[in-house]
Amino acid sequence: MKTLVILAHPNIDVSRVNRRWKEELEQYETDITIHEIYQAYPDWNIDVSREQKLLEAYDHIILQFPLYWYSYPPLLKKWFDDVFTYGWAYGSSGNKLRGKKLSLAMSIGDKKENYTPEGSVSFTVDEVIAPFKASIKHVGAIALPYFAVFGASFQATDEEINQSAQDYIRYIRKYQKNAGSISV
Ligand SMILES: Cc1cc2nc3c(=O)[nH]c(=O)nc-3n(C[C@H](O)[C@H](O)[C@H](O)COP(=O)(O)O)c2cc1C
């Protein structure tokens, strides 16, 4: 099973986590494809048909991004709005994403312990990503457990980021191996 990574980082050149993850993914280009939407669409003029054809060609799709204001960077929101169209993604004849496995891979600035009901954020990551899970359900796809690294703003050391890059590949391999037998 091949994996498509939709990478949305507005400033990848100054990124620590997403840039390191991208370098790691690039070593596995035979079965992992990276599509960087901020690079592909500097003018934000998304080629909807190109994006839809790309998505149709993969069974496992990962949306990779830094968490910004408990949400996605804005071009990824536009990408959803433009690409997940009626008649293609949903509606009586819109079934192109049905049964595909979708994941989020996020770098999260704050510490893990703050993403609890008692922590400073007050919400778990699963609660924060509820709109994503609802969207995935709406188009009949399968939301896999998310992959994340916490403390991505300041606390994470280079060693931890390197380790997270290895863990990210292991995460992808796990779901490539389990193709067809996921229940979430
Ligand atoms: C505009 C903006 C909004 C952010 N919002 C959040 C947030 O809501 N929660 C959080 O934990 N971190 C937040 N952060 C921190 C980012 O998640 C962090 O900088 C990023 O994950 C680091 O990844 P990178 O090294 O690939 O850029 C925000 C950062 C920016 C620039």
PDB file of N, CA and C and ligand atoms in Angstrom, residues 9 15-19 66-70 107-110 115 152-153, ligand 1:
ATOM      1  N   HIS A   9       2.869  23.383   5.450  1.00  0.00           N
ATOM      2  CA  HIS A   9       3.610  24.239   6.388  1.00  0.00           C
ATOM      3  C   HIS A   9       3.895  25.554   5.681  1.00  0.00           C
ATOM      4  N   SER A  15      11.146  25.651   9.729  1.00  0.00           N
ATOM      5  CA  SER A  15      10.553  24.597  10.555  1.00  0.00           C
ATOM      6  C   SER A  15      11.649  23.696  11.124  1.00  0.00           C
ATOM      7  N   ARG A  16      11.438  23.198  12.336  1.00  0.00           N
ATOM      8  CA  ARG A  16      12.331  22.164  12.864  1.00  0.00           C
ATOM      9  C   ARG A  16      11.707  20.791  12.640  1.00  0.00           C
ATOM     10  N   VAL A  17      10.457  20.643  13.077  1.00  0.00           N
ATOM     11  CA  VAL A  17       9.846  19.311  13.072  1.00  0.00           C
ATOM     12  C   VAL A  17       9.424  18.890  11.675  1.00  0.00           C
ATOM     13  N   ASN A  18       8.586  19.663  11.019  1.00  0.00           N
ATOM     14  CA  ASN A  18       8.042  19.245   9.723  1.00  0.00           C
ATOM     15  C   ASN A  18       9.130  19.114   8.660  1.00  0.00           C
ATOM     16  N   ARG A  19      10.162  19.946   8.772  1.00  0.00           N
ATOM     17  CA  ARG A  19      11.272  19.846   7.809  1.00  0.00           C
ATOM     18  C   ARG A  19      12.043  18.538   8.029  1.00  0.00           C
ATOM     19  N   PRO A  66       1.813  21.770  11.149  1.00  0.00           N
ATOM     20  CA  PRO A  66       1.977  22.256  12.517  1.00  0.00           C
ATOM     21  C   PRO A  66       0.620  22.730  13.037  1.00  0.00           C
ATOM     22  N   LEU A  67       0.313  22.426  14.290  1.00  0.00           N
ATOM     23  CA  LEU A  67      -0.964  22.869  14.858  1.00  0.00           C
ATOM     24  C   LEU A  67      -0.919  24.388  15.067  1.00  0.00           C
ATOM     25  N   TYR A  68      -1.830  25.099  14.433  1.00  0.00           N
ATOM     26  CA  TYR A  68      -1.922  26.563  14.558  1.00  0.00           C
ATOM     27  C   TYR A  68      -3.313  26.903  15.083  1.00  0.00           C
ATOM     28  N   TRP A  69      -3.363  27.563  16.219  1.00  0.00           N
ATOM     29  CA  TRP A  69      -4.635  27.944  16.823  1.00  0.00           C
ATOM     30  C   TRP A  69      -5.606  26.755  16.868  1.00  0.00           C
ATOM     31  N   TYR A  70      -5.042  25.618  17.355  1.00  0.00           N
ATOM     32  CA  TYR A  70      -5.829  24.383  17.543  1.00  0.00           C
ATOM     33  C   TYR A  70      -6.510  23.952  16.239  1.00  0.00           C
ATOM     34  N   SER A 107       2.748  18.495  14.341  1.00  0.00           N
ATOM     35  CA  SER A 107       3.680  18.995  15.344  1.00  0.00           C
ATOM     36  C   SER A 107       2.869  19.955  16.214  1.00  0.00           C
ATOM     37  N   ILE A 108       2.996  19.751  17.516  1.00  0.00           N
ATOM     38  CA  ILE A 108       2.165  20.501  18.467  1.00  0.00           C
ATOM     39  C   ILE A 108       3.098  21.271  19.398  1.00  0.00           C
ATOM     40  N   GLY A 109       2.924  22.588  19.442  1.00  0.00           N
ATOM     41  CA  GLY A 109       3.864  23.435  20.177  1.00  0.00           C
ATOM     42  C   GLY A 109       3.891  23.162  21.663  1.00  0.00           C
ATOM     43  N   ASP A 110       2.736  22.951  22.257  1.00  0.00           N
ATOM     44  CA  ASP A 110       2.603  22.845  23.712  1.00  0.00           C
ATOM     45  C   ASP A 110       2.959  21.433  24.188  1.00  0.00           C
ATOM     46  N   TYR A 115      -2.511  19.008  27.208  1.00  0.00           N
ATOM     47  CA  TYR A 115      -3.668  18.587  26.399  1.00  0.00           C
ATOM     48  C   TYR A 115      -4.499  17.546  27.151  1.00  0.00           C
ATOM     49  N   ALA A 152       6.784  21.036  20.453  1.00  0.00           N
ATOM     50  CA  ALA A 152       7.493  21.326  19.203  1.00  0.00           C
ATOM     51  C   ALA A 152       7.958  22.783  19.107  1.00  0.00           C
ATOM     52  N   SER A 153       7.407  23.674  19.957  1.00  0.00           N
ATOM     53  CA  SER A 153       7.825  25.078  19.876  1.00  0.00           C
ATOM     54  C   SER A 153       9.218  25.256  20.454  1.00  0.00           C
TER      55      SER A 153
HETATM   56  C1  LIG B   1       0.330  30.990  14.234  1.00  0.00           C
HETATM   57  C2  LIG B   1       0.714  29.917  15.214  1.00  0.00           C
HETATM   58  C3  LIG B   1      -0.265  29.331  15.980  1.00  0.00           C
HETATM   59  C4  LIG B   1       0.074  28.306  16.888  1.00  0.00           C
HETATM   60  N1  LIG B   1      -0.923  27.721  17.613  1.00  0.00           N
HETATM   61  C5  LIG B   1      -0.617  26.697  18.445  1.00  0.00           C
HETATM   62  C6  LIG B   1      -1.672  26.027  19.160  1.00  0.00           C
HETATM   63  O1  LIG B   1      -2.851  26.336  19.031  1.00  0.00           O
HETATM   64  N2  LIG B   1      -1.304  25.012  19.995  1.00  0.00           N
HETATM   65  C7  LIG B   1      -0.007  24.608  20.148  1.00  0.00           C
HETATM   66  O2  LIG B   1       0.244  23.665  20.932  1.00  0.00           O
HETATM   67  N3  LIG B   1       0.985  25.204  19.446  1.00  0.00           N
HETATM   68  C8  LIG B   1       0.709  26.232  18.603  1.00  0.00           C
HETATM   69  N4  LIG B   1       1.709  26.832  17.875  1.00  0.00           N
HETATM   70  C9  LIG B   1       3.057  26.262  17.907  1.00  0.00           C
HETATM   71  C10 LIG B   1       3.270  25.361  16.682  1.00  0.00           C
HETATM   72  O3  LIG B   1       2.442  24.215  16.768  1.00  0.00           O
HETATM   73  C11 LIG B   1       4.749  24.973  16.569  1.00  0.00           C
HETATM   74  O4  LIG B   1       5.468  26.168  16.332  1.00  0.00           O
HETATM   75  C12 LIG B   1       4.992  23.997  15.428  1.00  0.00           C
HETATM   76  O5  LIG B   1       4.317  22.790  15.659  1.00  0.00           O
HETATM   77  C13 LIG B   1       6.467  23.704  15.284  1.00  0.00           C
HETATM   78  O6  LIG B   1       6.627  22.874  14.137  1.00  0.00           O
HETATM   79  P1  LIG B   1       7.724  23.251  13.009  1.00  0.00           P
HETATM   80  O7  LIG B   1       9.076  23.176  13.703  1.00  0.00           O
HETATM   81  O8  LIG B   1       7.578  22.240  11.940  1.00  0.00           O
HETATM   82  O9  LIG B   1       7.411  24.643  12.550  1.00  0.00           O
HETATM   83  C14 LIG B   1       1.415  27.889  17.007  1.00  0.00           C
HETATM   84  C15 LIG B   1       2.404  28.502  16.229  1.00  0.00           C
HETATM   85  C16 LIG B   1       2.070  29.509  15.349  1.00  0.00           C
HETATM   86  C17 LIG B   1       3.154  30.131  14.507  1.00  0.00           C
END
